[in-house]
Amino acid sequence: MPTITSVDVIDVRFPTSATLDGSDAMNPDGDYSAAYVVLGTDGDLEGYGLTFTIGRGNDLCVAAARQIGARLTGRDVDELAADLGGLYREIMADSQMRWLGPEKGVVHLSAAAVLNAAWDLAARRAGKPLWRFVADMTPEELVAACDFRYLSDALTPEEAVEMLARLAPTREERVAELARDGYPAYTTTPGWLGYSDDKLRRLCREAIADGWTHIKLKVGANIDDDIRRLGIAREEIGERTLMIDANQVWDVPEAIEWVNRLAPYAPLWIEEPTSPDDILGHAAIRKAIAPTGVATGEHAHNRVMFKQLLQAGAIDYCQIDSCRLASVNEIVPVMLMAAKFGVPVCPHAGGVGLCELVQHMSVVDYVCVSGTLEGRVLEYVDHLHEHFTDPVRIERGRYRLPGLPGYSAQMHPESIAAYRYPDGHEWAG
Amino acid sequence: MPTITSVDVIDVRFPTSATLDGSDAMNPDGDYSAAYVVLGTDGDLEGYGLTFTIGRGNDLCVAAARQIGARLTGRDVDELAADLGGLYREIMADSQMRWLGPEKGVVHLSAAAVLNAAWDLAARRAGKPLWRFVADMTPEELVAACDFRYLSDALTPEEAVEMLARLAPTREERVAELARDGYPAYTTTPGWLGYSDDKLRRLCREAIADGWTHIKLKVGANIDDDIRRLGIAREEIGERTLMIDANQVWDVPEAIEWVNRLAPYAPLWIEEPTSPDDILGHAAIRKAIAPTGVATGEHAHNRVMFKQLLQAGAIDYCQIDSCRLASVNEIVPVMLMAAKFGVPVCPHAGGVGLCELVQHMSVVDYVCVSGTLEGRVLEYVDHLHEHFTDPVRIERGRYRLPGLPGYSAQMHPESIAAYRYPDGHEWAG
């Protein structure tokens, strides 16, 4: 019966702006960062979680996660692991903190960090990878861990149990398939906006050589540049699949015009064409640019936004993020709604640790929630994995099934010592 | 040519939870708080602004406002006052901070505090109340100060100039009318959920005696209590107008059922029936409960949400908040859209300083934007005004036109000394 004895939250930042890794039309110079949570116990067991930011303000998430996490000190790990839905509801019920969102912004990002650590701790306690910990829950147990508040006009807990129960008998078949074949993915590594044409071309070639069949490019700063860059990418990748991502830079009419000018390059989807809050705007864009699809979600701040994106027919691809939604408790309901509405879940990843975390959610989607890989591709970006103790493993454009216990968010102590802000030696120097 | 020499942000909290002032179905025990910004200059001039929270986490807004406000140090006040749109865009363009929202939660609340102080400073420098400072701007100047990003599918800057220009020649007539008659208001003072039936009855009687014609009650915790309390209110107020407010507690189907059960008490509107993010949910509720109206907005986190509430036909009353939207720069576009869609703006107030600030915006709505008082009532709550140097003045259920320079957000030094958190003597004791 281990007990949580400490909740540490550390500000870790990587100076990615120096190399323009991660540069896009809205975010030209992010320093990929994490508010990194460590739950200590009176035994050897620890739990690790994080939320992802791009630099300034990471300290706000650290401060919020400390406040939210404080309640975990003294808790029995087994009781916590047996009622992760209760912990979620307790955190969300703090009405004074709720006022600052509600369920959005710094407070929600920080709740994600704390809850990610709690799920990691529970999975480690069980000796299972997070996806397996979830896949071993009964439909009723999983639904009890989820937040269905404000969703009942789209999906009730009872429907969710039925959906999960239909797939439960065949879960192990899909696990075996993933263990054999991996989970399909795409790469954003070649396409950052700050990269030169030569670097774009070289990275496209390398991606193809590495077995990638789907590649994503950043667009939206300059239409002529976009046309030239898409031309280069198409030359290199041939008939393989190309996606584009505008990172919210356009108004609705501008998005329609711009994307239609890029249609000759046959992108599968345009990602974040406008404000992530603009559900009706995404729906209008989707109508006007078909057959190019619309993808969004990395900044959709909670399950209520996803509910409406689905209800409004606003998206072709549902891009959950493992650090913006408040952990498994909120992600699973979104995946259930996406399955009900027939929209594939293609998670956002990249940043710091997002690939490590969200791969577990894609496995849960296939094994427990949707039962299909049709239209699914999970984002991959080749940055910063070396800082994690259990980094993602990619083979020929597919994620290998994670095998170690936990949610894969643990960082190396050396990385934390180097990049903690502002006193790590990479920053203090 | 005064220069800004300091940006101080103070954590001020009032222990309102002790008396259940402000208690509702979602927020049973708020401690009304402000992240209070003081812009100091090398002269006598100062600028005051705030954002409002209900307790825990106010420190997060203080920390964020310090980061956002830091850029103001060293600025020339006259240059700042001449380009408040530029300041707004500069703050919003910080992509690292933007990631934490975008344009929502702690960062946006804190941007509001800083920008409120900048507008206050500009108005004081001009020797004018904030509403007069705005009413003396030409349509082109006011539109240049506003944020129209993501709005062009609903309202373009050019349309906005036209709308403002149509009413510009008659602005002074409406100012004269408000100076004579005041601005229509309603009171929420009697209706907090934590108050006993006797207190509710007594406060309704007092409100009528004071000339109020519109009274709002909190609902949503227990249907039988609601029926009993609405019965008491109706007994006391007769044919006067009654509004109800659920503070987001219901799912969509529950909201419809609950509100229809309260229909016999003929509420003018149900406020915040469900998640503030649920645009489509509000639209569904509105259809199902007519003729009871739907009001929301105090938690609508930015102009994009208001745009959609209007586009979707989701609201009968548009409840802007002067501390959740990012100051005049974002409020005026929302008021313009509301005018275009024919929806009356009935601001949210109460809390700490919200009445003081938002009264200026209702004056701007009438004088510059909509030109009508039809369907308009501005919220009033009788709490904490004594802490302000230029408190609102209410006469017979109407706000009197503010007359002193600035945005009315300055607090008494004694109040700050007493209630600053955690070291003020009201907290340290």
mmCIF file of N, CA, C and O in Angstrom, chain B residues 132-201:
data_model
loop_
_atom_site.group_PDB
_atom_site.id
_atom_site.type_symbol
_atom_site.label_atom_id
_atom_site.label_comp_id
_atom_site.label_asym_id
_atom_site.label_seq_id
_atom_site.Cartn_x
_atom_site.Cartn_y
_atom_site.Cartn_z
ATOM 1 N N ARG B 132 -16.327 58.449 -22.155
ATOM 2 C CA ARG B 132 -16.204 59.689 -22.919
ATOM 3 C C ARG B 132 -14.958 59.646 -23.815
ATOM 4 O O ARG B 132 -14.977 60.096 -24.957
ATOM 5 N N PHE B 133 -13.879 59.068 -23.268
ATOM 6 C CA PHE B 133 -12.658 58.892 -24.070
ATOM 7 C C PHE B 133 -12.968 58.102 -25.343
ATOM 8 O O PHE B 133 -12.533 58.460 -26.439
ATOM 9 N N VAL B 134 -13.766 57.049 -25.204
ATOM 10 C CA VAL B 134 -14.135 56.238 -26.376
ATOM 11 C C VAL B 134 -15.106 57.004 -27.273
ATOM 12 O O VAL B 134 -14.965 56.997 -28.503
ATOM 13 N N ALA B 135 -16.071 57.675 -26.652
ATOM 14 C CA ALA B 135 -17.083 58.380 -27.452
ATOM 15 C C ALA B 135 -16.490 59.564 -28.206
ATOM 16 O O ALA B 135 -17.094 60.063 -29.157
ATOM 17 N N ASP B 136 -15.318 60.006 -27.795
ATOM 18 C CA ASP B 136 -14.643 61.084 -28.528
ATOM 19 C C ASP B 136 -13.726 60.568 -29.637
ATOM 20 O O ASP B 136 -13.087 61.363 -30.337
ATOM 21 N N MET B 137 -13.637 59.267 -29.796
ATOM 22 C CA MET B 137 -12.847 58.703 -30.906
ATOM 23 C C MET B 137 -13.712 58.706 -32.171
ATOM 24 O O MET B 137 -14.921 58.476 -32.113
ATOM 25 N N THR B 138 -13.101 58.939 -33.294
ATOM 26 C CA THR B 138 -13.840 58.816 -34.553
ATOM 27 C C THR B 138 -14.117 57.328 -34.812
ATOM 28 O O THR B 138 -13.434 56.458 -34.243
ATOM 29 N N PRO B 139 -15.080 57.020 -35.674
ATOM 30 C CA PRO B 139 -15.302 55.607 -36.025
ATOM 31 C C PRO B 139 -14.009 54.923 -36.469
ATOM 32 O O PRO B 139 -13.724 53.792 -36.060
ATOM 33 N N GLU B 140 -13.215 55.609 -37.270
ATOM 34 C CA GLU B 140 -11.977 54.992 -37.763
ATOM 35 C C GLU B 140 -10.996 54.738 -36.620
ATOM 36 O O GLU B 140 -10.325 53.704 -36.580
ATOM 37 N N GLU B 141 -10.878 55.702 -35.711
ATOM 38 C CA GLU B 141 -9.961 55.516 -34.570
ATOM 39 C C GLU B 141 -10.396 54.350 -33.686
ATOM 40 O O GLU B 141 -9.570 53.552 -33.240
ATOM 41 N N LEU B 142 -11.708 54.270 -33.449
ATOM 42 C CA LEU B 142 -12.200 53.198 -32.576
ATOM 43 C C LEU B 142 -11.989 51.833 -33.238
ATOM 44 O O LEU B 142 -11.538 50.876 -32.589
ATOM 45 N N VAL B 143 -12.283 51.736 -34.512
ATOM 46 C CA VAL B 143 -12.094 50.456 -35.210
ATOM 47 C C VAL B 143 -10.615 50.070 -35.237
ATOM 48 O O VAL B 143 -10.271 48.887 -35.094
ATOM 49 N N ALA B 144 -9.735 51.052 -35.368
ATOM 50 C CA ALA B 144 -8.299 50.748 -35.366
ATOM 51 C C ALA B 144 -7.838 50.204 -34.020
ATOM 52 O O ALA B 144 -6.847 49.477 -33.940
ATOM 53 N N ALA B 145 -8.560 50.554 -32.967
ATOM 54 C CA ALA B 145 -8.205 50.059 -31.635
ATOM 55 C C ALA B 145 -8.748 48.661 -31.369
ATOM 56 O O ALA B 145 -8.421 48.052 -30.354
ATOM 57 N N CYS B 146 -9.586 48.168 -32.271
ATOM 58 C CA CYS B 146 -10.305 46.911 -32.032
ATOM 59 C C CYS B 146 -9.652 45.722 -32.716
ATOM 60 O O CYS B 146 -8.903 45.866 -33.675
ATOM 61 N N ASP B 147 -9.992 44.524 -32.226
ATOM 62 C CA ASP B 147 -9.488 43.284 -32.790
ATOM 63 C C ASP B 147 -10.585 42.629 -33.628
ATOM 64 O O ASP B 147 -11.562 42.123 -33.091
ATOM 65 N N PHE B 148 -10.393 42.612 -34.936
ATOM 66 C CA PHE B 148 -11.354 41.966 -35.825
ATOM 67 C C PHE B 148 -10.843 40.621 -36.350
ATOM 68 O O PHE B 148 -11.462 40.025 -37.214
ATOM 69 N N ARG B 149 -9.703 40.169 -35.826
ATOM 70 C CA ARG B 149 -9.181 38.885 -36.305
ATOM 71 C C ARG B 149 -10.204 37.771 -36.043
ATOM 72 O O ARG B 149 -10.772 37.694 -34.961
ATOM 73 N N TYR B 150 -10.409 36.943 -37.031
ATOM 74 C CA TYR B 150 -11.333 35.798 -36.989
ATOM 75 C C TYR B 150 -12.802 36.217 -37.057
ATOM 76 O O TYR B 150 -13.684 35.382 -36.877
ATOM 77 N N LEU B 151 -13.079 37.492 -37.283
ATOM 78 C CA LEU B 151 -14.474 37.937 -37.287
ATOM 79 C C LEU B 151 -15.006 38.238 -38.675
ATOM 80 O O LEU B 151 -16.212 38.497 -38.831
ATOM 81 N N SER B 152 -14.163 38.232 -39.699
ATOM 82 C CA SER B 152 -14.577 38.836 -40.963
ATOM 83 C C SER B 152 -15.716 38.092 -41.647
ATOM 84 O O SER B 152 -16.386 38.661 -42.507
ATOM 85 N N ASP B 153 -15.974 36.827 -41.271
ATOM 86 C CA ASP B 153 -17.148 36.160 -41.851
ATOM 87 C C ASP B 153 -18.447 36.669 -41.224
ATOM 88 O O ASP B 153 -19.531 36.402 -41.747
ATOM 89 N N ALA B 154 -18.329 37.411 -40.110
ATOM 90 C CA ALA B 154 -19.529 37.977 -39.484
ATOM 91 C C ALA B 154 -19.560 39.499 -39.576
ATOM 92 O O ALA B 154 -20.629 40.099 -39.719
ATOM 93 N N LEU B 155 -18.399 40.121 -39.477
ATOM 94 C CA LEU B 155 -18.329 41.592 -39.456
ATOM 95 C C LEU B 155 -16.925 42.026 -39.876
ATOM 96 O O LEU B 155 -15.941 41.591 -39.280
ATOM 97 N N THR B 156 -16.858 42.896 -40.866
ATOM 98 C CA THR B 156 -15.554 43.413 -41.292
ATOM 99 C C THR B 156 -15.309 44.776 -40.648
ATOM 100 O O THR B 156 -16.258 45.462 -40.230
ATOM 101 N N PRO B 157 -14.051 45.189 -40.580
ATOM 102 C CA PRO B 157 -13.755 46.528 -40.053
ATOM 103 C C PRO B 157 -14.486 47.622 -40.842
ATOM 104 O O PRO B 157 -14.932 48.611 -40.256
ATOM 105 N N GLU B 158 -14.618 47.432 -42.148
ATOM 106 C CA GLU B 158 -15.286 48.441 -42.970
ATOM 107 C C GLU B 158 -16.760 48.571 -42.570
ATOM 108 O O GLU B 158 -17.281 49.687 -42.442
ATOM 109 N N GLU B 159 -17.427 47.441 -42.387
ATOM 110 C CA GLU B 159 -18.814 47.484 -41.903
ATOM 111 C C GLU B 159 -18.898 48.162 -40.539
ATOM 112 O O GLU B 159 -19.841 48.900 -40.254
ATOM 113 N N ALA B 160 -17.911 47.879 -39.698
ATOM 114 C CA ALA B 160 -17.910 48.456 -38.351
ATOM 115 C C ALA B 160 -17.810 49.981 -38.423
ATOM 116 O O ALA B 160 -18.514 50.694 -37.693
ATOM 117 N N VAL B 161 -16.943 50.472 -39.284
ATOM 118 C CA VAL B 161 -16.820 51.926 -39.444
ATOM 119 C C VAL B 161 -18.158 52.519 -39.888
ATOM 120 O O VAL B 161 -18.620 53.527 -39.351
ATOM 121 N N GLU B 162 -18.789 51.861 -40.844
ATOM 122 C CA GLU B 162 -20.099 52.350 -41.315
ATOM 123 C C GLU B 162 -21.135 52.387 -40.193
ATOM 124 O O GLU B 162 -21.889 53.344 -40.056
ATOM 125 N N MET B 163 -21.166 51.305 -39.405
ATOM 126 C CA MET B 163 -22.138 51.248 -38.302
ATOM 127 C C MET B 163 -21.899 52.386 -37.308
ATOM 128 O O MET B 163 -22.835 53.044 -36.851
ATOM 129 N N LEU B 164 -20.632 52.582 -36.973
ATOM 130 C CA LEU B 164 -20.301 53.638 -36.008
ATOM 131 C C LEU B 164 -20.566 55.019 -36.596
ATOM 132 O O LEU B 164 -21.022 55.933 -35.891
ATOM 133 N N ALA B 165 -20.291 55.170 -37.881
ATOM 134 C CA ALA B 165 -20.458 56.480 -38.523
ATOM 135 C C ALA B 165 -21.934 56.886 -38.567
ATOM 136 O O ALA B 165 -22.265 58.069 -38.419
ATOM 137 N N ARG B 166 -22.808 55.902 -38.773
ATOM 138 C CA ARG B 166 -24.242 56.216 -38.820
ATOM 139 C C ARG B 166 -24.722 56.861 -37.523
ATOM 140 O O ARG B 166 -25.596 57.716 -37.518
ATOM 141 N N LEU B 167 -24.149 56.403 -36.398
ATOM 142 C CA LEU B 167 -24.609 56.911 -35.094
ATOM 143 C C LEU B 167 -23.778 58.073 -34.569
ATOM 144 O O LEU B 167 -24.159 58.718 -33.588
ATOM 145 N N ALA B 168 -22.658 58.345 -35.205
ATOM 146 C CA ALA B 168 -21.750 59.363 -34.670
ATOM 147 C C ALA B 168 -22.399 60.751 -34.557
ATOM 148 O O ALA B 168 -22.210 61.445 -33.538
ATOM 149 N N PRO B 169 -23.177 61.184 -35.543
ATOM 150 C CA PRO B 169 -23.724 62.547 -35.457
ATOM 151 C C PRO B 169 -24.673 62.751 -34.281
ATOM 152 O O PRO B 169 -24.883 63.890 -33.859
ATOM 153 N N THR B 170 -25.259 61.677 -33.778
ATOM 154 C CA THR B 170 -26.258 61.822 -32.703
ATOM 155 C C THR B 170 -25.747 61.342 -31.345
ATOM 156 O O THR B 170 -26.528 61.183 -30.412
ATOM 157 N N ARG B 171 -24.447 61.118 -31.247
ATOM 158 C CA ARG B 171 -23.902 60.631 -29.970
ATOM 159 C C ARG B 171 -24.295 61.516 -28.792
ATOM 160 O O ARG B 171 -24.703 61.034 -27.727
ATOM 161 N N GLU B 172 -24.199 62.836 -28.982
ATOM 162 C CA GLU B 172 -24.386 63.728 -27.824
ATOM 163 C C GLU B 172 -25.833 63.737 -27.315
ATOM 164 O O GLU B 172 -26.068 63.969 -26.136
ATOM 165 N N GLU B 173 -26.771 63.451 -28.218
ATOM 166 C CA GLU B 173 -28.165 63.345 -27.756
ATOM 167 C C GLU B 173 -28.317 62.218 -26.742
ATOM 168 O O GLU B 173 -29.010 62.350 -25.730
ATOM 169 N N ARG B 174 -27.661 61.098 -27.056
ATOM 170 C CA ARG B 174 -27.788 59.939 -26.153
ATOM 171 C C ARG B 174 -27.003 60.157 -24.867
ATOM 172 O O ARG B 174 -27.428 59.716 -23.789
ATOM 173 N N VAL B 175 -25.875 60.849 -24.963
ATOM 174 C CA VAL B 175 -25.142 61.192 -23.735
ATOM 175 C C VAL B 175 -26.035 62.049 -22.832
ATOM 176 O O VAL B 175 -26.134 61.808 -21.613
ATOM 177 N N ALA B 176 -26.701 63.024 -23.434
ATOM 178 C CA ALA B 176 -27.558 63.908 -22.636
ATOM 179 C C ALA B 176 -28.693 63.129 -21.978
ATOM 180 O O ALA B 176 -29.038 63.352 -20.810
ATOM 181 N N GLU B 177 -29.237 62.169 -22.716
ATOM 182 C CA GLU B 177 -30.324 61.345 -22.163
ATOM 183 C C GLU B 177 -29.833 60.521 -20.973
ATOM 184 O O GLU B 177 -30.495 60.451 -19.930
ATOM 185 N N LEU B 178 -28.641 59.909 -21.124
ATOM 186 C CA LEU B 178 -28.094 59.106 -20.020
ATOM 187 C C LEU B 178 -27.741 59.982 -18.826
ATOM 188 O O LEU B 178 -27.911 59.572 -17.665
ATOM 189 N N ALA B 179 -27.244 61.185 -19.092
ATOM 190 C CA ALA B 179 -26.908 62.100 -17.990
ATOM 191 C C ALA B 179 -28.174 62.457 -17.202
ATOM 192 O O ALA B 179 -28.137 62.628 -15.976
ATOM 193 N N ARG B 180 -29.273 62.517 -17.908
ATOM 194 C CA ARG B 180 -30.548 62.866 -17.257
ATOM 195 C C ARG B 180 -31.174 61.640 -16.575
ATOM 196 O O ARG B 180 -31.547 61.684 -15.406
ATOM 197 N N ASP B 181 -31.255 60.523 -17.313
ATOM 198 C CA ASP B 181 -32.067 59.385 -16.851
ATOM 199 C C ASP B 181 -31.273 58.210 -16.292
ATOM 200 O O ASP B 181 -31.843 57.315 -15.681
ATOM 201 N N GLY B 182 -29.981 58.173 -16.568
ATOM 202 C CA GLY B 182 -29.199 56.998 -16.179
ATOM 203 C C GLY B 182 -29.423 55.831 -17.133
ATOM 204 O O GLY B 182 -30.169 55.945 -18.120
ATOM 205 N N TYR B 183 -28.731 54.696 -16.826
ATOM 206 C CA TYR B 183 -28.788 53.512 -17.692
ATOM 207 C C TYR B 183 -29.568 52.411 -16.965
ATOM 208 O O TYR B 183 -29.305 52.120 -15.800
ATOM 209 N N PRO B 184 -30.516 51.748 -17.629
ATOM 210 C CA PRO B 184 -31.374 50.762 -16.955
ATOM 211 C C PRO B 184 -30.575 49.561 -16.433
ATOM 212 O O PRO B 184 -29.637 49.101 -17.083
ATOM 213 N N ALA B 185 -30.994 49.053 -15.276
ATOM 214 C CA ALA B 185 -30.230 47.995 -14.614
ATOM 215 C C ALA B 185 -31.149 46.992 -13.943
ATOM 216 O O ALA B 185 -32.353 47.194 -13.847
ATOM 217 N N TYR B 186 -30.535 45.886 -13.520
ATOM 218 C CA TYR B 186 -31.272 44.915 -12.687
ATOM 219 C C TYR B 186 -30.397 44.520 -11.516
ATOM 220 O O TYR B 186 -29.185 44.718 -11.547
ATOM 221 N N THR B 187 -31.000 43.942 -10.497
ATOM 222 C CA THR B 187 -30.231 43.575 -9.302
ATOM 223 C C THR B 187 -30.222 42.072 -9.072
ATOM 224 O O THR B 187 -31.243 41.396 -9.220
ATOM 225 N N THR B 188 -29.041 41.559 -8.737
ATOM 226 C CA THR B 188 -28.873 40.151 -8.372
ATOM 227 C C THR B 188 -28.721 40.019 -6.860
ATOM 228 O O THR B 188 -28.630 38.915 -6.332
ATOM 229 N N THR B 189 -28.698 41.135 -6.165
ATOM 230 C CA THR B 189 -28.431 41.124 -4.722
ATOM 231 C C THR B 189 -29.353 40.188 -3.938
ATOM 232 O O THR B 189 -28.879 39.473 -3.051
ATOM 233 N N PRO B 190 -30.657 40.111 -4.246
ATOM 234 C CA PRO B 190 -31.507 39.261 -3.401
ATOM 235 C C PRO B 190 -31.310 37.763 -3.617
ATOM 236 O O PRO B 190 -31.653 36.967 -2.739
ATOM 237 N N GLY B 191 -30.759 37.347 -4.773
ATOM 238 C CA GLY B 191 -31.007 35.998 -5.236
ATOM 239 C C GLY B 191 -29.935 34.962 -5.046
ATOM 240 O O GLY B 191 -30.010 33.885 -5.638
ATOM 241 N N TRP B 192 -28.904 35.200 -4.225
ATOM 242 C CA TRP B 192 -27.839 34.203 -4.099
ATOM 243 C C TRP B 192 -28.372 32.935 -3.484
ATOM 244 O O TRP B 192 -29.238 32.947 -2.616
ATOM 245 N N LEU B 193 -27.801 31.826 -3.938
ATOM 246 C CA LEU B 193 -28.349 30.518 -3.595
ATOM 247 C C LEU B 193 -28.196 30.198 -2.112
ATOM 248 O O LEU B 193 -29.006 29.459 -1.546
ATOM 249 N N GLY B 194 -27.197 30.744 -1.488
ATOM 250 C CA GLY B 194 -26.974 30.427 -0.081
ATOM 251 C C GLY B 194 -27.863 31.203 0.882
ATOM 252 O O GLY B 194 -27.811 30.979 2.095
ATOM 253 N N TYR B 195 -28.688 32.099 0.361
ATOM 254 C CA TYR B 195 -29.530 32.918 1.240
ATOM 255 C C TYR B 195 -30.785 32.146 1.642
ATOM 256 O O TYR B 195 -31.359 31.403 0.843
ATOM 257 N N SER B 196 -31.246 32.372 2.857
ATOM 258 C CA SER B 196 -32.469 31.733 3.340
ATOM 259 C C SER B 196 -33.695 32.327 2.644
ATOM 260 O O SER B 196 -33.631 33.412 2.053
ATOM 261 N N ASP B 197 -34.819 31.608 2.740
ATOM 262 C CA ASP B 197 -36.077 32.113 2.167
ATOM 263 C C ASP B 197 -36.438 33.474 2.759
ATOM 264 O O ASP B 197 -36.888 34.377 2.044
ATOM 265 N N ASP B 198 -36.234 33.607 4.055
ATOM 266 C CA ASP B 198 -36.570 34.878 4.704
ATOM 267 C C ASP B 198 -35.720 36.017 4.168
ATOM 268 O O ASP B 198 -36.210 37.122 3.937
ATOM 269 N N LYS B 199 -34.427 35.723 3.997
ATOM 270 C CA LYS B 199 -33.532 36.761 3.484
ATOM 271 C C LYS B 199 -33.904 37.104 2.048
ATOM 272 O O LYS B 199 -33.906 38.279 1.663
ATOM 273 N N LEU B 200 -34.213 36.083 1.245
ATOM 274 C CA LEU B 200 -34.648 36.314 -0.137
ATOM 275 C C LEU B 200 -35.870 37.231 -0.158
ATOM 276 O O LEU B 200 -35.918 38.225 -0.897
ATOM 277 N N ARG B 201 -36.857 36.917 0.680
ATOM 278 C CA ARG B 201 -38.100 37.702 0.700
ATOM 279 C C ARG B 201 -37.814 39.154 1.124
ATOM 280 O O ARG B 201 -38.282 40.105 0.502
#
